[in-house]
CSV table of C-alpha atoms in Angstrom, one decimal:
chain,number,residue,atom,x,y,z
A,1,UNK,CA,250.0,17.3,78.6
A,2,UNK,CA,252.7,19.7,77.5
A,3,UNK,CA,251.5,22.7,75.9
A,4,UNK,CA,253.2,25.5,74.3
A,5,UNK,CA,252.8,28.4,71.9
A,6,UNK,CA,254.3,31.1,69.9
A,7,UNK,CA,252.4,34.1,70.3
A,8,UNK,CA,251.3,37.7,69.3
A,9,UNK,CA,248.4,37.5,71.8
A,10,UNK,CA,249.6,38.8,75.6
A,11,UNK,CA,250.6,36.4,77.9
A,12,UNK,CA,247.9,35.5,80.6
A,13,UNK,CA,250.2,33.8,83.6
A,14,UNK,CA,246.7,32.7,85.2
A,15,UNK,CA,245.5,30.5,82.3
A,16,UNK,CA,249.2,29.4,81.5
A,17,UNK,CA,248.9,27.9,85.3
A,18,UNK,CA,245.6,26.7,84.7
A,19,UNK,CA,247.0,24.1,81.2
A,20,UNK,CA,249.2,22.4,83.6
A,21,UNK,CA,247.0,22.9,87.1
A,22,UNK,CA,245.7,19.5,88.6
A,23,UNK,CA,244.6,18.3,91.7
A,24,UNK,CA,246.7,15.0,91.9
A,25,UNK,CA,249.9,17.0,91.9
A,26,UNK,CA,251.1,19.4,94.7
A,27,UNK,CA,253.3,21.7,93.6
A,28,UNK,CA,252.7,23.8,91.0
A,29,UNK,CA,255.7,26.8,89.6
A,30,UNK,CA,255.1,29.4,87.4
A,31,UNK,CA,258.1,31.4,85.9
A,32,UNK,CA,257.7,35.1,84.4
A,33,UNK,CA,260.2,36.5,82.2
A,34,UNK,CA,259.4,40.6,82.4
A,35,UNK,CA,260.5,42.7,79.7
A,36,UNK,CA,262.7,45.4,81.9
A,37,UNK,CA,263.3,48.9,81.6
A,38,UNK,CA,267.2,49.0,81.4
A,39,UNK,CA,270.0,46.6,80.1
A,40,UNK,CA,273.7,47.0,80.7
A,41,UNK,CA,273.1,50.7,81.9
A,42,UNK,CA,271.1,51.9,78.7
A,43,UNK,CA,267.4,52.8,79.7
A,44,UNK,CA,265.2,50.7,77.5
A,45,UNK,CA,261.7,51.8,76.5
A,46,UNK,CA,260.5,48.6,75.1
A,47,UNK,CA,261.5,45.6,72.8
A,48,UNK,CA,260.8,43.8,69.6
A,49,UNK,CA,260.5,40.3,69.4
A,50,UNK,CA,261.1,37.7,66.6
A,51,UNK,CA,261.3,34.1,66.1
A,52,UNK,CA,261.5,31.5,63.0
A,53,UNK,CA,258.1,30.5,64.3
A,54,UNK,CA,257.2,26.9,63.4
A,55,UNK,CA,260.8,25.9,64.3
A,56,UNK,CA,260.2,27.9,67.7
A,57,UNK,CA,257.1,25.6,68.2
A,58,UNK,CA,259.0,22.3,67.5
A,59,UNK,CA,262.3,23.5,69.8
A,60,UNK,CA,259.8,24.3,72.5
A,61,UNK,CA,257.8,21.5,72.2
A,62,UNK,CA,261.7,19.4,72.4
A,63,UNK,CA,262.7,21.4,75.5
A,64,UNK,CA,259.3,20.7,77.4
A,65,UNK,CA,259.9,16.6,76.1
A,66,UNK,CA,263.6,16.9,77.6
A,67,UNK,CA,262.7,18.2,81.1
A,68,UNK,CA,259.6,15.7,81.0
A,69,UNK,CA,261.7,12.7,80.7
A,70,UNK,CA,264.7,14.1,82.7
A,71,UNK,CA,262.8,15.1,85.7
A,72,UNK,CA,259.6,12.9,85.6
A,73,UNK,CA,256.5,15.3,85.2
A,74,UNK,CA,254.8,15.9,82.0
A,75,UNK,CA,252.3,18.7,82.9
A,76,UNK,CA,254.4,21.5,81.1
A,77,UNK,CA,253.3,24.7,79.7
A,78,UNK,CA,255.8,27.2,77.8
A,79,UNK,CA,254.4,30.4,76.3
A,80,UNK,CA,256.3,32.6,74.3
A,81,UNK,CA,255.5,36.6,72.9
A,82,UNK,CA,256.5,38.0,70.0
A,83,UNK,CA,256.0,40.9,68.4
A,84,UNK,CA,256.5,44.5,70.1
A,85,UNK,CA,256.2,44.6,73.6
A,86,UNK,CA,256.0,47.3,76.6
A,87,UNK,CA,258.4,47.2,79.7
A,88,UNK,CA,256.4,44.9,82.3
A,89,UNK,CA,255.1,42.7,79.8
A,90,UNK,CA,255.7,39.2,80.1
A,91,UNK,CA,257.8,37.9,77.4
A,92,UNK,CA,257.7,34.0,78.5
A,93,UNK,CA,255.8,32.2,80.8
A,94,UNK,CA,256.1,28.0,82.0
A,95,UNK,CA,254.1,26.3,83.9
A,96,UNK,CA,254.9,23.0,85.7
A,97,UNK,CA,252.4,21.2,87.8
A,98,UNK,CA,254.2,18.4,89.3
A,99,UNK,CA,253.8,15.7,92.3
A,100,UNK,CA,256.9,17.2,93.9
A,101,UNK,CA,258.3,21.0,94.2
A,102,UNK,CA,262.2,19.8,93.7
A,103,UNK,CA,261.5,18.6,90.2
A,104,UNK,CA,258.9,21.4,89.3
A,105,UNK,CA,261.6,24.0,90.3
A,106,UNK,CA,264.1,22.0,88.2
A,107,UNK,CA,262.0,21.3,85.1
A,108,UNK,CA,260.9,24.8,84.9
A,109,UNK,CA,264.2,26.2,85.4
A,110,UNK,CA,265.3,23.5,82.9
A,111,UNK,CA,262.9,25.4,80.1
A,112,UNK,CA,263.7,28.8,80.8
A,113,UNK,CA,267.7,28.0,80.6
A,114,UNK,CA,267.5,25.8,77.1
A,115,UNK,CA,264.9,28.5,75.6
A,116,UNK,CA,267.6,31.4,76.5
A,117,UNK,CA,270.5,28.5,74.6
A,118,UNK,CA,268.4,27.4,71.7
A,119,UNK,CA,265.1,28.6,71.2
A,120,UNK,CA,264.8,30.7,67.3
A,121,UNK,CA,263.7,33.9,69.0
A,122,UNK,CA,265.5,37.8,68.7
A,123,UNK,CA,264.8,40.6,70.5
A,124,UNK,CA,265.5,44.1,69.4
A,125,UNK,CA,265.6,47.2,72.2
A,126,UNK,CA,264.1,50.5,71.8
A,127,UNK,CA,266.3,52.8,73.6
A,128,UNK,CA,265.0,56.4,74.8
A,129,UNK,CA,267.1,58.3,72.4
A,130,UNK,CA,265.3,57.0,69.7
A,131,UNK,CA,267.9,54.1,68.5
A,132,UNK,CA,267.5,50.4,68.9
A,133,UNK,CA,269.5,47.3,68.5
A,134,UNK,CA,269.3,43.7,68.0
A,135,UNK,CA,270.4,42.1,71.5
A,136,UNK,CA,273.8,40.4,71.7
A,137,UNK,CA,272.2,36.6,72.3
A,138,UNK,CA,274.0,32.7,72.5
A,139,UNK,CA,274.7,30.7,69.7
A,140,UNK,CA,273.0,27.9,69.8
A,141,UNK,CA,274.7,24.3,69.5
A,142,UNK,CA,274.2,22.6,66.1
A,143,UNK,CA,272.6,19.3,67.8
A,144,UNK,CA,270.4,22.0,70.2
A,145,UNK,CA,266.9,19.9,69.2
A,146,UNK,CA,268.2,16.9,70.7
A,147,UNK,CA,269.3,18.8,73.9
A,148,UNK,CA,272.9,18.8,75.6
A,149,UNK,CA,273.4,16.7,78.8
A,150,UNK,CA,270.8,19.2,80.6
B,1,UNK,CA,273.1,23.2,39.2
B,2,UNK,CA,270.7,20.9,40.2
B,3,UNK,CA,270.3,21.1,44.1
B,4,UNK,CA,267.9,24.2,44.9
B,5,UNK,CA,267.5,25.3,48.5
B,6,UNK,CA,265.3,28.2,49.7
B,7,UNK,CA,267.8,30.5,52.4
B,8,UNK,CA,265.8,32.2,55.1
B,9,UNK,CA,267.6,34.8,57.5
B,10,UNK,CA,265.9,36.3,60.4
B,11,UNK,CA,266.6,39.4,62.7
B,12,UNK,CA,270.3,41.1,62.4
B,13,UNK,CA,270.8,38.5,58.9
B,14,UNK,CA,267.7,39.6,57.4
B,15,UNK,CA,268.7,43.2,58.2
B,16,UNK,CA,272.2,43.0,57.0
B,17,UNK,CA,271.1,41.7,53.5
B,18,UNK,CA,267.6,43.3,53.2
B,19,UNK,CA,266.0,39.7,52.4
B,20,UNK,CA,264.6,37.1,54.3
B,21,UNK,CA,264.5,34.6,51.8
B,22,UNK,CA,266.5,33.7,48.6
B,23,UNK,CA,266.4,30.8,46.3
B,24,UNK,CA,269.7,29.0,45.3
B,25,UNK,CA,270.5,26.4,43.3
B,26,UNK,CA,273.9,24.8,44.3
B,27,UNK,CA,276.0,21.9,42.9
B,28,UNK,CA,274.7,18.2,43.8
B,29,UNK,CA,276.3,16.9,46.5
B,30,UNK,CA,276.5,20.4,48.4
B,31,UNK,CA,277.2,21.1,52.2
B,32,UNK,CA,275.5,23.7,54.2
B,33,UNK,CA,279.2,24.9,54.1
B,34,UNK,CA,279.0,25.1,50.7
B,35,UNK,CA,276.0,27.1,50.7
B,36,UNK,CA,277.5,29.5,53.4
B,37,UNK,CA,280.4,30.4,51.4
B,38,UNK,CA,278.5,30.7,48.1
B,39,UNK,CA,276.7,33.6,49.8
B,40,UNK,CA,279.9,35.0,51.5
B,41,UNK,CA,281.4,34.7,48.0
B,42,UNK,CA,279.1,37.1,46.5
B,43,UNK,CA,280.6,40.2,47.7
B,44,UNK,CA,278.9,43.0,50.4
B,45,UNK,CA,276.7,42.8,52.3
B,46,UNK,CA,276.6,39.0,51.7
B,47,UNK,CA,280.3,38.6,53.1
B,48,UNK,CA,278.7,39.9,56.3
B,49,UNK,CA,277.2,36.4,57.4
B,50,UNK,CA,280.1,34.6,59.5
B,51,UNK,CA,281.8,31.9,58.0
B,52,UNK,CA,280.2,29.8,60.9
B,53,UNK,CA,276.5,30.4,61.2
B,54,UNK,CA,274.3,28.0,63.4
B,55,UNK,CA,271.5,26.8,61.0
B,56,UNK,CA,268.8,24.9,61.1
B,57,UNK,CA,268.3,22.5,58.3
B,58,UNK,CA,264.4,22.0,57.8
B,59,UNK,CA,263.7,23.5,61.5
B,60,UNK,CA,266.4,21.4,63.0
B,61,UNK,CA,269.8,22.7,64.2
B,62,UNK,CA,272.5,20.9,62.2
B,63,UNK,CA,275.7,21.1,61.3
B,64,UNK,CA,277.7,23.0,58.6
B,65,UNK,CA,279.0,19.5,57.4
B,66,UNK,CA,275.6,18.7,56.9
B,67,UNK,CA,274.7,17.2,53.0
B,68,UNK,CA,271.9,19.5,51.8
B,69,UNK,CA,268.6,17.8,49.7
B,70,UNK,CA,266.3,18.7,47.3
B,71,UNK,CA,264.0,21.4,48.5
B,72,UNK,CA,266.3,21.8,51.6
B,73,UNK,CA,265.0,24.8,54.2
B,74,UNK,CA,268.3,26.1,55.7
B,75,UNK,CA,267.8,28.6,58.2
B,76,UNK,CA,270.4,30.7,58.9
B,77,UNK,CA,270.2,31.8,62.6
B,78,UNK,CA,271.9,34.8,64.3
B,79,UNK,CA,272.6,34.3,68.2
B,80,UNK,CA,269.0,33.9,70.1
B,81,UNK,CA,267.8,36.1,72.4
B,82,UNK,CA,264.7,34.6,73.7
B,83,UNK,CA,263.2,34.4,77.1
C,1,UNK,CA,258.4,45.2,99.8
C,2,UNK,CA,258.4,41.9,102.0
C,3,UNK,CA,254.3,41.0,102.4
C,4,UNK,CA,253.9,37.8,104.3
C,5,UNK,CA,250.0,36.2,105.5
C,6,UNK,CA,248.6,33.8,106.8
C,7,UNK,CA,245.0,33.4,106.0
C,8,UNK,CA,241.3,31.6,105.9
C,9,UNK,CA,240.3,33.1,102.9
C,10,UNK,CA,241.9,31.3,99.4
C,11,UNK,CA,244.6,32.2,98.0
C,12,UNK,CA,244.7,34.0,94.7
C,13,UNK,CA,248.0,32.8,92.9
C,14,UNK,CA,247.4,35.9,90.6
C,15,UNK,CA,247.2,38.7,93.4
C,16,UNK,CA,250.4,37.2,95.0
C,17,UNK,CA,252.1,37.9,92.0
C,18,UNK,CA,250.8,41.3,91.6
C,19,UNK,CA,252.2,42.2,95.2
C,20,UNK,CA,256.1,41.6,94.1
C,21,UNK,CA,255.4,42.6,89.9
C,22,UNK,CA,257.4,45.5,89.0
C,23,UNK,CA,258.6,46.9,85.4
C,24,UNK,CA,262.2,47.0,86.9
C,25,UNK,CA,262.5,43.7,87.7
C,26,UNK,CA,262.9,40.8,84.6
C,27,UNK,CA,261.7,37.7,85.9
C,28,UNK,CA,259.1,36.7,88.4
C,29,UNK,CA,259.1,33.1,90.1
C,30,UNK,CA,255.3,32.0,91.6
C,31,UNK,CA,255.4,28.5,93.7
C,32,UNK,CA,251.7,27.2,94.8
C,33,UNK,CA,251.4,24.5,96.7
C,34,UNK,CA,248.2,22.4,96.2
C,35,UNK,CA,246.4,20.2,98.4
C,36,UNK,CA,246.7,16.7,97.0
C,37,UNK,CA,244.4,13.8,96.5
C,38,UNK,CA,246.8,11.3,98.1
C,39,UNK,CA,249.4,10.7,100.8
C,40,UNK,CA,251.3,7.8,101.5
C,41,UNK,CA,249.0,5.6,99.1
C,42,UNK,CA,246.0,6.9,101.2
C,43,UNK,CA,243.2,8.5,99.3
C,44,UNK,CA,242.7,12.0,100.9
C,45,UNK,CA,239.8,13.9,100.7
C,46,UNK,CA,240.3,17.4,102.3
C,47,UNK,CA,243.1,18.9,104.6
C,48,UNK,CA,242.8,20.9,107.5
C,49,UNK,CA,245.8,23.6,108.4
C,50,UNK,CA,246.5,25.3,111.8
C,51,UNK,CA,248.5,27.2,112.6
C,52,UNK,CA,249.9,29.3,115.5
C,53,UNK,CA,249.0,32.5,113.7
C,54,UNK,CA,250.8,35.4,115.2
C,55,UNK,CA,253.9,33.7,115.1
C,56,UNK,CA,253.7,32.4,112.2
C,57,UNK,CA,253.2,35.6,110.7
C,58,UNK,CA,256.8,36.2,112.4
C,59,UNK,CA,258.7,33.3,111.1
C,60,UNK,CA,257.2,34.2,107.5
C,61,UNK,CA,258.9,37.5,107.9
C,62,UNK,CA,261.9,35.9,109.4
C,63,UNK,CA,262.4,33.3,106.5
C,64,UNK,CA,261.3,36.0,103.3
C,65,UNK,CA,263.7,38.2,105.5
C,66,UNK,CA,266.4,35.9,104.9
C,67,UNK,CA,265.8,34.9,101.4
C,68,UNK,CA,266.0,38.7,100.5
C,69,UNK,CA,269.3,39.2,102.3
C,70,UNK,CA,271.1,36.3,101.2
C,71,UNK,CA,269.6,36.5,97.5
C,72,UNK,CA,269.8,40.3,96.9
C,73,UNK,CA,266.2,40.7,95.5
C,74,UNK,CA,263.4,41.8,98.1
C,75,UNK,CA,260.6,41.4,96.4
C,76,UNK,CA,258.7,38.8,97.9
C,77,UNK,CA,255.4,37.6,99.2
C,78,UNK,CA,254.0,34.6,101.1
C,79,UNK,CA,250.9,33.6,102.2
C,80,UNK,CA,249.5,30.1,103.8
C,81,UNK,CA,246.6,29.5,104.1
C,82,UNK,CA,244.8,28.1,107.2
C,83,UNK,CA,241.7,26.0,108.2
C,84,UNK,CA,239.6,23.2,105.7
C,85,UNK,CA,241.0,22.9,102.6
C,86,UNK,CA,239.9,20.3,99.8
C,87,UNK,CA,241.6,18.9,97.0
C,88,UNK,CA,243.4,21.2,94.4
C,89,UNK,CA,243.0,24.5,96.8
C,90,UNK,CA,246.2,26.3,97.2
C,91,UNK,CA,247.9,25.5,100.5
C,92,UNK,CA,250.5,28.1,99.9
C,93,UNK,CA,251.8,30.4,97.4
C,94,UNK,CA,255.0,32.1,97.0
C,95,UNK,CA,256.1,34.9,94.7
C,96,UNK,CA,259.4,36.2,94.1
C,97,UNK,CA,260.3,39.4,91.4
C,98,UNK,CA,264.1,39.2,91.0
C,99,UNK,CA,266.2,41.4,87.9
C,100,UNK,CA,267.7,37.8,87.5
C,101,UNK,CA,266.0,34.8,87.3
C,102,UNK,CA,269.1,32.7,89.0
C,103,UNK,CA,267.8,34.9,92.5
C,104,UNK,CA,264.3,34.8,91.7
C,105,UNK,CA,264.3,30.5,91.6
C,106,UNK,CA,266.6,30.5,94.7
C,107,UNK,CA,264.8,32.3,96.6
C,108,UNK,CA,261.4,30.6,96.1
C,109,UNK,CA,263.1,27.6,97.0
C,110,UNK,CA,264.7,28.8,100.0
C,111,UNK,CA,261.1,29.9,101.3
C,112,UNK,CA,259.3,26.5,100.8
C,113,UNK,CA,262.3,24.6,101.9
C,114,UNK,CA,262.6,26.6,105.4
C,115,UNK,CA,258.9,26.6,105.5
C,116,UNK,CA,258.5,22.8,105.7
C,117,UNK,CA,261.2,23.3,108.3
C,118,UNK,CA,260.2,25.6,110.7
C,119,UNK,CA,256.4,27.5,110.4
C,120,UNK,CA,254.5,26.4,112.5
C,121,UNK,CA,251.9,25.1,111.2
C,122,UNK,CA,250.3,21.5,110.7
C,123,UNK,CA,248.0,19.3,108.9
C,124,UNK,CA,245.0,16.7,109.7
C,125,UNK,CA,244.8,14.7,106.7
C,126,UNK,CA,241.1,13.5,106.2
C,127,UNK,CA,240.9,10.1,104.7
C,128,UNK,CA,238.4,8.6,102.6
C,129,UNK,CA,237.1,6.0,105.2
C,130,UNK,CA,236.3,9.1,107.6
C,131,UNK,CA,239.6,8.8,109.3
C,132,UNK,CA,241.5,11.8,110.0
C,133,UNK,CA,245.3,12.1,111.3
C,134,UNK,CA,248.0,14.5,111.5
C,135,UNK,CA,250.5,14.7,109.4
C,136,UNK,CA,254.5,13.7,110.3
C,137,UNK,CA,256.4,17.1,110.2
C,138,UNK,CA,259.3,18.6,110.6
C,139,UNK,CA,261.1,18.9,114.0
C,140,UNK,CA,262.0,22.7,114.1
C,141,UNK,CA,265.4,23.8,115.3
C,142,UNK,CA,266.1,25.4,118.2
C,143,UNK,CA,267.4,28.5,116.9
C,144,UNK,CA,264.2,28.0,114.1
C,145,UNK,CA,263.9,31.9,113.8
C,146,UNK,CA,267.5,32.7,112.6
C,147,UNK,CA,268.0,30.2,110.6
C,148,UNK,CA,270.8,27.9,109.9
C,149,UNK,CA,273.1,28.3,107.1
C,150,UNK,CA,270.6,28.5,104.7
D,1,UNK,CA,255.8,29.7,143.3
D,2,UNK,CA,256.7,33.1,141.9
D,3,UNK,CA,257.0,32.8,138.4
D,4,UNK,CA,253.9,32.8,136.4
D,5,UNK,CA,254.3,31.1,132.6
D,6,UNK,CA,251.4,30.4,130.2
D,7,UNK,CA,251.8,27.0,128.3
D,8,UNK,CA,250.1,27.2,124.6
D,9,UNK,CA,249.7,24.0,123.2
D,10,UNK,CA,249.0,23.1,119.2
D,11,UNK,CA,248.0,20.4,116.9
D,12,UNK,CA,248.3,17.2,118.2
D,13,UNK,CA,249.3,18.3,121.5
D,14,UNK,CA,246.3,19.9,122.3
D,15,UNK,CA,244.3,17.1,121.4
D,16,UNK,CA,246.3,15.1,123.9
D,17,UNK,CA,245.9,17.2,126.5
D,18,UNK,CA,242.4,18.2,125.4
D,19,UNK,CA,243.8,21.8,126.4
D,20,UNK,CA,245.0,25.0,123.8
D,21,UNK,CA,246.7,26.9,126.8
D,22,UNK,CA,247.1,26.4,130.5
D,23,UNK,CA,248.4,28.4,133.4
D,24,UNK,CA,251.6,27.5,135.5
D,25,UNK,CA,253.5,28.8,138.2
D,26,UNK,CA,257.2,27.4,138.3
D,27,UNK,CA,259.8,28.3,140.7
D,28,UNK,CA,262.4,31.7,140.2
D,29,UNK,CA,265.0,30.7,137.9
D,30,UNK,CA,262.9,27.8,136.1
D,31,UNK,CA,264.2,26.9,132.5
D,32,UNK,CA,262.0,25.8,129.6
D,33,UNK,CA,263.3,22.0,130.8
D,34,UNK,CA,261.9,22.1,134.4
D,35,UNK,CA,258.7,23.0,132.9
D,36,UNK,CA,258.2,20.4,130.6
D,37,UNK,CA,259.4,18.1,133.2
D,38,UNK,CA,256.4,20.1,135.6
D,39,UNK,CA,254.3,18.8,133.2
D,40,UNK,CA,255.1,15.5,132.3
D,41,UNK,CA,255.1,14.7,135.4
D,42,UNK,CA,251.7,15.1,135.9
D,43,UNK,CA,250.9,11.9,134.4
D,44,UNK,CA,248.6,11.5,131.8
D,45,UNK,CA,247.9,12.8,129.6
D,46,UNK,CA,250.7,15.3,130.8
D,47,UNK,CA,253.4,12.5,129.8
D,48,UNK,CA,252.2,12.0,126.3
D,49,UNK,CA,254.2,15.0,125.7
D,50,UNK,CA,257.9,14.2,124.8
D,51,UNK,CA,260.7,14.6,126.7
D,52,UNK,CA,262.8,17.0,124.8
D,53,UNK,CA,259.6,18.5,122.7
D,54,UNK,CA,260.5,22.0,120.4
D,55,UNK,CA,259.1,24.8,122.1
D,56,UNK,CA,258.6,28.3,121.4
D,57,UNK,CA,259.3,31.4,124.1
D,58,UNK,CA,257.4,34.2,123.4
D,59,UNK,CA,257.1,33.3,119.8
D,60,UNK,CA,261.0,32.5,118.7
D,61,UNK,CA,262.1,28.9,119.1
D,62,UNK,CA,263.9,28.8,121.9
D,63,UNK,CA,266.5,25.7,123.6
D,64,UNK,CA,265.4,23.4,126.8
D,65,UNK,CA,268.0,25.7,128.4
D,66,UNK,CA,266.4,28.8,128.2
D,67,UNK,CA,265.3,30.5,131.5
D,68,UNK,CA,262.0,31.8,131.9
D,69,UNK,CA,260.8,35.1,132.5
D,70,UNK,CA,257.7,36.9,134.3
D,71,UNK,CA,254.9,35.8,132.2
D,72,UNK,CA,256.3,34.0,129.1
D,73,UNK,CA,254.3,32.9,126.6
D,74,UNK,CA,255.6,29.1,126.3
D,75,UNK,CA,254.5,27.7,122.9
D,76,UNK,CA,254.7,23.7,122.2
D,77,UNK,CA,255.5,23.2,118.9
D,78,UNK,CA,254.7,19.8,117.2
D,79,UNK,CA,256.9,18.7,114.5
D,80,UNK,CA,255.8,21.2,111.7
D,81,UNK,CA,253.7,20.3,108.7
D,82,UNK,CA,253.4,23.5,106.6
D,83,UNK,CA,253.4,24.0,103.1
């Protein structure tokens, strides 16, 4: 049951709830990443982003298995844009439907941390005076598939 | 030279050397190390790349130590920024 | 920007998001908790919540109130839903917009958490042999309303 | 008897008592405690209700110790089951 994508299309957080939505589990979390209108003081008018895409795919598909196995719920969904986006689009979404809230809170903050560690996506911002740059990011660990100690 | 590798650089490394895929052909018994300082060894804007990239060796993050093979995909990956 | 409710009609997950979305903000947390199809090994077949409305609708306030303080984002919205629910309807749904995600997760959590604590609210569980029973809850603290040390 | 008190009671205390609200006059200076002891001693199904139950004054949780006011609105609050 874990689901996830590289995408152009927009993100819909609805239908990314309703891949991991099911009525044996009670809790269900849903995590947002919003492309904003300013980083470190520079007002941002919207952002480019990239990824290796079929390795994206497999490193997503790797962080959704690690917080399955870690934290005992496999109803996971991880959506990621690319391409050029607006401020207030969503950049990422995950989903995680889960018996218990502790570990759907901890499995999807699990995702979001490892994708900002090791997933093969860049973002450029468009600033309002015209200029943009390629966003200072983290480098990821040479074993990153396989996952640290999460 | 009998080891060819396809090179692909994304993002700020595509940028800096205006290609996001070369073909090389490096000695048997090569490193991705070897590969990186091949490249750097070339001369601007190739001596642009650090001397310690993260790669991904056929889509899966490995080391510089790593041996390359035949046909070998090595990704050279700037610092992500997803999410 | 605090919206709390607490209401018989369902909840729509996406419309509690849209009350805290806002292009200045980069990530957005959404918690929903769903009516399950078992409890304790028993097969349940619907749920009915009560409440003690108008001061529920306080201690909502109280709790979002405190999350907002305490976690520096003040974007938030709650509603609970109240009266026959079946399996798989949303029981409750939380939304947080946060510039950081760290603030945006911890202050979901600290909304459930001190919801299962101290709204009042409770739960008949209906079973499948036409049983019914309320549910064990949470003795409320004395001082429920301004909370402990959160 | 000068100190008139309504009594709201939820959940599985109301269908003990088979009641949502009753009226009470206690004596001046009455706390939360001597009216819980009022009604428990009643008998039943007054002492189904527990001895030290959580109770809410004029809708904020409020301590046994709490003296009671000219028509307080005296919630009893069964353990909580929300979310």
């Amino acid at each position: 049951m874990i689901q996830v994508s590289v995408q152009q299309d927009p993100i819909d957080p609805a239908s990314v709830i309703e891949q991991v939505g099911h009525e044996q589990d009670g809790a269900v979390l849903l995590f947002v990443g919003v492309v904003r209108n300013h980083a470190d003081g520079r007002s941002v008018t919207g952002m480019r982003y990239e990824s290796f895409r079929e390795m994206a795919v497999d490193v997503l598909e790797a962080i959704a298995g690690e917080a399955a196995l870690h934290l005992g719920t496999d109803r996971i969904a991880v959506v990621h844009r690319i391409g050029e986006l607006r401020i207030g689009d969503a950049s990422v979404a995950i989903a995680v439907s889960s018996p218990h809230r502790g570990e759907a809170f901890e499995a999807a903050r699990y995702v979001i941390e490892e994708v900002k560690k090791r997933l093969p996506v860049w973002k450029k911002e468009h600033y309002e005076d015209g200029s943009d740059e390629w966003v200072a990011g983290a480098v990821p660990p040479a074993d990153g598939l396989l996952g640290g100690d999460g | 030279m009998s080891l060819p590798v396809h090179a692909l650089f994304f993002a700020a490394y595509r940028d800096l050397l205006g290609a996001s895929r070369l073909e090389l052909d490096l000695p048997d018994g090569a490193t991705v190390r070897d590969l990186v300082e091949d490249l750097r060894g070339r001369g601007a804007p190739f001596d642009g790349l650090p001397a310690e990239p993260a790669v991904a060796v056929n889509r899966v993050y490995s080391p510089l130590s790593a041996p390359l093979q035949h046909g070998d995909e090595v990704a050279f990956i700037p610092p992500v920024a997803g999410g």
